[in-house]
Amino acid sequence: MASYEIFITFGIYLVFLMAIGVYFYSKTTTHESYVLGDRGVGYWVTAMSAQASDMSGWLLLGLPGAVYTSGLTEIWVVIGLALGTYLNWKFVAPALRVQTEKYNSLTVPSFISQKLNDKKGYIRTFSAIVILFFFTIYSASGLVASGKLFDSLLGIDYKWGVLIGGGTIIVYTFLGGYLATCWTDFFQGCLMFFAIIVVPVAAYYSGGGIDGISTAMEAKDISLNIFKYTKVWSLPIIISGLGWGLGYFGQPHIIVRFMSIDSADELWKSRLIAMIWVFISLLGAIAVGITGIGVFSDISQMGGDAEKVFIFLIHKLFNPWMAGVLFAAILSAIMSTISSQLLVSSNTLTEDFYKHIVKREKTHKEMIWVGRLCVIVIFVIASVLAMNPSSKVLELVSYAWAGFGGVFSPVILFTLYKKDLHWKTVLASMIIATITVIAWKTSGLSNTIYEMVPAFVINSISIYLLEKFKVFGNNEK
């Protein structure tokens, strides 16, 4: 059972997050402010909220656990994510910020549909279905991480941990909407950055430095020298790892941050901040897994779950007050992503379904409250999926990431940069990509090549060929 110091620290942190929601409740007066913060978010908050919502619980739980188990085979994932982050900020962010404002689009589905002149909204509807499906899975992964954290940290039953962590998110997301999620992400991103530096440094010395860690890794048949570790150079592992970076262009909860910044001219500042944060955070997560091997040579010392290595390191190496702060960083990683996903899912239901199904004139107050109710609906469904404590965070995240990346990434790039793209071309390619992701995953082929890669490639080729041969004719403007 955790000490009272950790309980107090955790309690203060949860109250602080909910207070942010209460603060922004009074400032959320229009539907656009609830959905997109009136497109007035500063570059610091834009950068930190984008990256905090990107790096979910897998940064402090899933990735270190995978490194602890498999060593530096995860280095290609890190490289892929770093490259994807940069390219996303460089090429998608400015174009998306300008074009979504031009078409007065509040969501990704509505933007694609409006720009491609899909008058009947088929793209908007299909996109919304894909978003709701994969975001429910993605949100469930965060709730799984929450349950594991409360179970390991406070001795609270796993299922109650899912509900407590999720319940806190519901409060500030329900009340404060987009601005509340952005500002909580900002503070959470700062806390995550602090923790990902402090913990591996302490673990390095506790694990006996380079010699102690190397010895422990060799005992697990893992080498610090990637040139001696043959698995690292396996072509399927390289392709699959780098393939993670392809997903960035199509992650709605990340690219929505580009749509809300106050000015496109400020995006270069956000990009610089984001890249520094990502580079250090990813290296830190790798370091947690490696140094964890030196401190805990046997996985049984962590209850048999490698994804708890960060939690057990904090328990072992820090006094209760500092441990409480560092544990809050893990909760930050979990909450920052779930809140963004719940809000995007809610906005999708509100903007892409309710707004078009209910034909009468709707007030801002009505749209805000419909959005708030949708937040609760998505949370309930995700909570049911998360009730299995044996679920692996990284597995759930990877499937959802592949879904968004495979279906949306090529579409976003083509929509932003190709003129006269036919909406039927895009709809057909999205359907093909969705089938590819699900079929590749269920067939077991994802054990060889990450399902993101074939879906992205097939989606891109489909768009190119369908447009080249004008299968659907010329798009009518």
PDB file of C-alpha atoms in Angstrom, residues 357-475:
ATOM      1  CA  ILE A 357     -28.927  14.666 -38.817  1.00  0.00           C
ATOM      2  CA  VAL A 358     -30.880  17.275 -36.857  1.00  0.00           C
ATOM      3  CA  LYS A 359     -31.853  19.722 -39.582  1.00  0.00           C
ATOM      4  CA  ARG A 360     -33.323  22.508 -37.462  1.00  0.00           C
ATOM      5  CA  GLU A 361     -31.337  25.543 -36.311  1.00  0.00           C
ATOM      6  CA  LYS A 362     -29.172  24.691 -33.318  1.00  0.00           C
ATOM      7  CA  THR A 363     -27.871  27.067 -30.649  1.00  0.00           C
ATOM      8  CA  HIS A 364     -24.297  27.153 -29.381  1.00  0.00           C
ATOM      9  CA  LYS A 365     -25.497  26.020 -25.964  1.00  0.00           C
ATOM     10  CA  GLU A 366     -27.254  23.007 -27.446  1.00  0.00           C
ATOM     11  CA  MET A 367     -24.185  21.954 -29.452  1.00  0.00           C
ATOM     12  CA  ILE A 368     -21.910  22.323 -26.416  1.00  0.00           C
ATOM     13  CA  TRP A 369     -24.145  20.153 -24.246  1.00  0.00           C
ATOM     14  CA  VAL A 370     -24.545  17.524 -26.945  1.00  0.00           C
ATOM     15  CA  GLY A 371     -20.743  17.430 -27.127  1.00  0.00           C
ATOM     16  CA  ARG A 372     -20.486  17.010 -23.375  1.00  0.00           C
ATOM     17  CA  LEU A 373     -22.945  14.132 -23.370  1.00  0.00           C
ATOM     18  CA  CYS A 374     -21.013  12.463 -26.181  1.00  0.00           C
ATOM     19  CA  VAL A 375     -17.848  12.631 -24.063  1.00  0.00           C
ATOM     20  CA  ILE A 376     -19.603  10.501 -21.442  1.00  0.00           C
ATOM     21  CA  VAL A 377     -20.929   8.015 -24.010  1.00  0.00           C
ATOM     22  CA  ILE A 378     -17.476   7.373 -25.507  1.00  0.00           C
ATOM     23  CA  PHE A 379     -15.958   7.077 -22.034  1.00  0.00           C
ATOM     24  CA  VAL A 380     -18.481   4.428 -20.972  1.00  0.00           C
ATOM     25  CA  ILE A 381     -17.805   2.294 -24.049  1.00  0.00           C
ATOM     26  CA  ALA A 382     -14.007   2.617 -23.690  1.00  0.00           C
ATOM     27  CA  SER A 383     -14.252   1.731 -19.980  1.00  0.00           C
ATOM     28  CA  VAL A 384     -16.061  -1.507 -20.771  1.00  0.00           C
ATOM     29  CA  LEU A 385     -13.299  -2.462 -23.226  1.00  0.00           C
ATOM     30  CA  ALA A 386     -10.626  -1.576 -20.659  1.00  0.00           C
ATOM     31  CA  MET A 387     -11.946  -3.848 -17.899  1.00  0.00           C
ATOM     32  CA  ASN A 388      -9.563  -6.650 -18.884  1.00  0.00           C
ATOM     33  CA  PRO A 389      -6.397  -6.118 -16.775  1.00  0.00           C
ATOM     34  CA  SER A 390      -4.343  -8.435 -19.009  1.00  0.00           C
ATOM     35  CA  SER A 391      -4.630  -6.034 -21.958  1.00  0.00           C
ATOM     36  CA  LYS A 392      -1.282  -4.702 -23.198  1.00  0.00           C
ATOM     37  CA  VAL A 393      -1.049  -0.926 -23.606  1.00  0.00           C
ATOM     38  CA  LEU A 394       1.389  -1.017 -26.520  1.00  0.00           C
ATOM     39  CA  GLU A 395      -0.708  -3.549 -28.452  1.00  0.00           C
ATOM     40  CA  LEU A 396      -3.883  -1.480 -28.156  1.00  0.00           C
ATOM     41  CA  VAL A 397      -2.076   1.741 -29.075  1.00  0.00           C
ATOM     42  CA  SER A 398      -0.345   0.193 -32.073  1.00  0.00           C
ATOM     43  CA  TYR A 399      -3.629  -1.064 -33.540  1.00  0.00           C
ATOM     44  CA  ALA A 400      -5.390   2.278 -33.171  1.00  0.00           C
ATOM     45  CA  TRP A 401      -2.326   4.181 -34.445  1.00  0.00           C
ATOM     46  CA  ALA A 402      -2.256   1.930 -37.508  1.00  0.00           C
ATOM     47  CA  GLY A 403      -5.943   2.521 -38.105  1.00  0.00           C
ATOM     48  CA  PHE A 404      -5.600   6.289 -38.196  1.00  0.00           C
ATOM     49  CA  GLY A 405      -2.282   6.314 -40.008  1.00  0.00           C
ATOM     50  CA  GLY A 406      -3.285   3.796 -42.633  1.00  0.00           C
ATOM     51  CA  VAL A 407      -6.686   5.330 -43.345  1.00  0.00           C
ATOM     52  CA  PHE A 408      -6.083   9.074 -42.901  1.00  0.00           C
ATOM     53  CA  SER A 409      -2.382   9.856 -43.429  1.00  0.00           C
ATOM     54  CA  PRO A 410      -2.306   9.507 -47.246  1.00  0.00           C
ATOM     55  CA  VAL A 411      -5.729  11.159 -47.500  1.00  0.00           C
ATOM     56  CA  ILE A 412      -4.634  14.203 -45.510  1.00  0.00           C
ATOM     57  CA  LEU A 413      -1.469  14.616 -47.584  1.00  0.00           C
ATOM     58  CA  PHE A 414      -3.259  14.250 -50.934  1.00  0.00           C
ATOM     59  CA  THR A 415      -6.139  16.494 -49.839  1.00  0.00           C
ATOM     60  CA  LEU A 416      -3.785  19.252 -48.723  1.00  0.00           C
ATOM     61  CA  TYR A 417      -1.451  19.188 -51.703  1.00  0.00           C
ATOM     62  CA  LYS A 418      -3.224  17.712 -54.744  1.00  0.00           C
ATOM     63  CA  LYS A 419      -5.640  19.817 -56.768  1.00  0.00           C
ATOM     64  CA  ASP A 420      -8.927  18.524 -58.167  1.00  0.00           C
ATOM     65  CA  LEU A 421      -8.893  15.313 -56.155  1.00  0.00           C
ATOM     66  CA  HIS A 422     -12.175  13.438 -56.613  1.00  0.00           C
ATOM     67  CA  TRP A 423     -14.053  12.694 -53.412  1.00  0.00           C
ATOM     68  CA  LYS A 424     -15.009   9.216 -54.638  1.00  0.00           C
ATOM     69  CA  THR A 425     -11.314   8.419 -55.100  1.00  0.00           C
ATOM     70  CA  VAL A 426     -10.637   9.315 -51.487  1.00  0.00           C
ATOM     71  CA  LEU A 427     -13.645   7.424 -50.146  1.00  0.00           C
ATOM     72  CA  ALA A 428     -12.688   4.279 -52.074  1.00  0.00           C
ATOM     73  CA  SER A 429      -9.078   4.439 -50.890  1.00  0.00           C
ATOM     74  CA  MET A 430     -10.172   4.932 -47.267  1.00  0.00           C
ATOM     75  CA  ILE A 431     -12.418   1.885 -47.411  1.00  0.00           C
ATOM     76  CA  ILE A 432      -9.619  -0.199 -48.956  1.00  0.00           C
ATOM     77  CA  ALA A 433      -7.163   0.983 -46.277  1.00  0.00           C
ATOM     78  CA  THR A 434      -9.585   0.207 -43.442  1.00  0.00           C
ATOM     79  CA  ILE A 435     -10.097  -3.326 -44.724  1.00  0.00           C
ATOM     80  CA  THR A 436      -6.327  -3.718 -45.071  1.00  0.00           C
ATOM     81  CA  VAL A 437      -5.623  -2.674 -41.470  1.00  0.00           C
ATOM     82  CA  ILE A 438      -8.261  -4.985 -39.989  1.00  0.00           C
ATOM     83  CA  ALA A 439      -7.470  -7.950 -42.269  1.00  0.00           C
ATOM     84  CA  TRP A 440      -3.709  -7.618 -41.762  1.00  0.00           C
ATOM     85  CA  LYS A 441      -4.144  -7.512 -37.992  1.00  0.00           C
ATOM     86  CA  THR A 442      -6.629 -10.368 -37.687  1.00  0.00           C
ATOM     87  CA  SER A 443      -4.665 -12.624 -40.053  1.00  0.00           C
ATOM     88  CA  GLY A 444      -1.562 -12.403 -37.877  1.00  0.00           C
ATOM     89  CA  LEU A 445       0.557 -10.791 -40.594  1.00  0.00           C
ATOM     90  CA  SER A 446       1.170  -7.879 -38.213  1.00  0.00           C
ATOM     91  CA  ASN A 447       3.584 -10.165 -36.357  1.00  0.00           C
ATOM     92  CA  THR A 448       5.892  -9.752 -39.354  1.00  0.00           C
ATOM     93  CA  ILE A 449       5.106  -6.290 -40.743  1.00  0.00           C
ATOM     94  CA  TYR A 450       3.206  -3.614 -38.804  1.00  0.00           C
ATOM     95  CA  GLU A 451      -0.246  -3.197 -40.356  1.00  0.00           C
ATOM     96  CA  MET A 452       0.326   0.538 -40.709  1.00  0.00           C
ATOM     97  CA  VAL A 453       2.803   0.026 -43.537  1.00  0.00           C
ATOM     98  CA  PRO A 454       0.697  -1.999 -46.006  1.00  0.00           C
ATOM     99  CA  ALA A 455      -2.379   0.129 -45.304  1.00  0.00           C
ATOM    100  CA  PHE A 456      -0.484   3.373 -45.930  1.00  0.00           C
ATOM    101  CA  VAL A 457       1.117   2.045 -49.124  1.00  0.00           C
ATOM    102  CA  ILE A 458      -2.085   0.527 -50.523  1.00  0.00           C
ATOM    103  CA  ASN A 459      -4.046   3.677 -49.664  1.00  0.00           C
ATOM    104  CA  SER A 460      -1.504   5.894 -51.426  1.00  0.00           C
ATOM    105  CA  ILE A 461      -1.306   3.676 -54.511  1.00  0.00           C
ATOM    106  CA  SER A 462      -5.098   3.501 -54.704  1.00  0.00           C
ATOM    107  CA  ILE A 463      -5.433   7.273 -54.707  1.00  0.00           C
ATOM    108  CA  TYR A 464      -2.690   7.673 -57.289  1.00  0.00           C
ATOM    109  CA  LEU A 465      -4.047   5.056 -59.703  1.00  0.00           C
ATOM    110  CA  LEU A 466      -7.705   6.011 -59.365  1.00  0.00           C
ATOM    111  CA  GLU A 467      -6.807   9.626 -60.112  1.00  0.00           C
ATOM    112  CA  LYS A 468      -4.321   8.844 -62.874  1.00  0.00           C
ATOM    113  CA  PHE A 469      -6.839   6.809 -64.838  1.00  0.00           C
ATOM    114  CA  LYS A 470      -9.773   9.082 -63.872  1.00  0.00           C
ATOM    115  CA  VAL A 471     -11.837   6.131 -62.698  1.00  0.00           C
ATOM    116  CA  PHE A 472     -14.436   8.476 -61.241  1.00  0.00           C
ATOM    117  CA  GLY A 473     -14.018  11.227 -63.827  1.00  0.00           C
ATOM    118  CA  ASN A 474     -13.288  14.848 -62.934  1.00  0.00           C
ATOM    119  CA  ASN A 475     -14.374  16.239 -59.626  1.00  0.00           C
TER     120      ASN A 475
END
